[in-house]
Amino acid sequence: MFTTVYAQSDAPAITSATSPLEMAGLFFVLAVVWYFLLIRPQRQQLQRRAEMLRNLRRGDSIVTAAGIVGKVVRVIDDLELEVEIAENVRVRVVRSFVSEVQSKSEPV
């Protein structure tokens, strides 16, 4: 009915004391790894996206964030585009909501 409980032996606990310099070195290595694995690729992706949005021009086939596919008819200003989504159906789209350029047109 009752089970015997065995206590842990009285062996001394092994502790490893690390110096503050070792901890700082480890923190520095982790910060470098964090930068190259997370921060740098994200910055490059944001730069590519900004370049894509900057280079939009008339005739480009685009996909908006809502999934609407259309062709850029006119670049209104730095913020807006006029996009034709069907024959004689044009909408104004905020440039930042363009998620993908499917095909680039020839420069005009």
Short mmCIF file of C-alpha atoms in Angstrom, two decimals:
data_model
loop_
_atom_site.label_atom_id
_atom_site.label_comp_id
_atom_site.label_asym_id
_atom_site.label_seq_id
_atom_site.Cartn_x
_atom_site.Cartn_y
_atom_site.Cartn_z
CA MET A 1 0.00 0.00 0.00
CA PHE A 2 2.75 2.50 0.88
CA THR A 3 5.81 2.79 -1.33
CA THR A 4 9.23 3.58 -0.10
CA VAL A 5 10.59 6.94 -1.16
CA TYR A 6 14.27 7.03 -1.89
CA ALA A 7 16.06 10.27 -1.21
CA GLN A 8 18.73 11.61 -3.46
CA SER A 9 22.29 10.98 -2.38
CA ASP A 10 24.33 13.68 -0.69
CA ALA A 11 26.73 14.09 -3.63
CA PRO A 12 27.91 17.68 -4.03
CA ALA A 13 26.21 19.61 -6.80
CA ILE A 14 28.44 20.53 -9.72
CA THR A 15 28.33 24.22 -10.49
CA SER A 16 29.99 25.93 -13.38
CA ALA A 17 30.87 29.52 -12.82
CA THR A 18 31.17 31.44 -16.06
CA SER A 19 32.95 34.72 -16.19
CA PRO A 20 31.16 37.87 -17.31
CA LEU A 21 33.50 38.03 -20.31
CA GLU A 22 32.33 34.60 -21.49
CA MET A 23 28.70 35.68 -21.11
CA ALA A 24 29.36 38.87 -23.08
CA GLY A 25 31.05 36.85 -25.82
CA LEU A 26 28.11 34.47 -26.00
CA PHE A 27 25.69 37.40 -26.15
CA PHE A 28 27.72 38.97 -28.98
CA VAL A 29 27.74 35.72 -30.98
CA LEU A 30 23.98 35.34 -30.54
CA ALA A 31 23.44 38.95 -31.63
CA VAL A 32 25.48 38.39 -34.81
CA VAL A 33 23.57 35.20 -35.62
CA TRP A 34 20.27 37.01 -34.96
CA TYR A 35 21.30 39.81 -37.32
CA PHE A 36 22.30 37.53 -40.21
CA LEU A 37 19.36 35.13 -39.86
CA LEU A 38 16.52 37.57 -39.20
CA ILE A 39 17.21 41.28 -39.52
CA ARG A 40 19.35 41.40 -42.68
CA PRO A 41 17.07 39.21 -44.86
CA GLN A 42 14.03 41.22 -43.78
CA ARG A 43 15.73 44.50 -44.73
CA GLN A 44 16.69 43.10 -48.13
CA GLN A 45 13.12 41.95 -48.72
CA LEU A 46 11.78 45.41 -47.82
CA GLN A 47 14.28 47.04 -50.18
CA ARG A 48 13.26 44.73 -53.06
CA ARG A 49 9.59 45.51 -52.42
CA ALA A 50 10.22 49.27 -52.31
CA GLU A 51 12.14 49.03 -55.59
CA MET A 52 9.30 47.01 -57.17
CA LEU A 53 6.76 49.65 -56.14
CA ARG A 54 9.01 52.47 -57.34
CA ASN A 55 9.43 50.85 -60.77
CA LEU A 56 5.73 50.34 -61.51
CA ARG A 57 4.76 51.85 -64.85
CA ARG A 58 2.00 51.86 -67.44
CA GLY A 59 1.34 48.43 -68.95
CA ASP A 60 2.54 46.35 -65.98
CA SER A 61 0.27 43.48 -65.00
CA ILE A 62 -0.18 43.49 -61.21
CA VAL A 63 -1.94 41.68 -58.37
CA THR A 64 -3.28 43.75 -55.49
CA ALA A 65 -3.33 42.74 -51.83
CA ALA A 66 -7.03 41.89 -52.26
CA GLY A 67 -6.18 39.47 -55.08
CA ILE A 68 -7.47 41.64 -57.91
CA VAL A 69 -5.49 41.21 -61.12
CA GLY A 70 -5.22 44.17 -63.45
CA LYS A 71 -3.08 46.22 -65.76
CA VAL A 72 -1.64 49.62 -64.84
CA VAL A 73 -3.19 52.20 -67.15
CA ARG A 74 -1.85 55.35 -65.54
CA VAL A 75 0.49 56.32 -62.73
CA ILE A 76 -1.36 59.13 -60.97
CA ASP A 77 1.32 60.13 -58.46
CA ASP A 78 3.71 58.54 -55.97
CA LEU A 79 0.80 57.10 -54.01
CA GLU A 80 -1.85 56.00 -56.53
CA LEU A 81 -2.23 54.03 -59.75
CA GLU A 82 -5.13 53.66 -62.14
CA VAL A 83 -5.63 49.97 -62.89
CA GLU A 84 -7.85 48.36 -65.51
CA ILE A 85 -9.37 45.19 -64.03
CA ALA A 86 -11.74 44.43 -66.93
CA GLU A 87 -12.48 46.00 -70.28
CA ASN A 88 -13.38 49.66 -69.65
CA VAL A 89 -13.41 49.11 -65.85
CA ARG A 90 -10.76 51.21 -64.14
CA VAL A 91 -10.10 51.60 -60.44
CA ARG A 92 -7.67 53.70 -58.45
CA VAL A 93 -5.33 51.66 -56.29
CA VAL A 94 -2.97 52.81 -53.58
CA ARG A 95 0.53 51.84 -54.69
CA SER A 96 1.42 50.18 -51.38
CA PHE A 97 -1.42 47.65 -51.87
CA VAL A 98 0.25 46.14 -54.93
CA SER A 99 1.53 42.78 -53.77
CA GLU A 100 3.04 41.38 -56.96
CA VAL A 101 4.04 42.39 -60.48
CA GLN A 102 3.18 39.52 -62.81
CA SER A 103 4.70 40.89 -65.99
CA LYS A 104 6.66 43.99 -66.76
CA SER A 105 5.90 46.10 -69.80
CA GLU A 106 8.43 47.60 -72.14
CA PRO A 107 9.49 51.13 -71.16
CA VAL A 108 7.41 53.77 -72.93
#
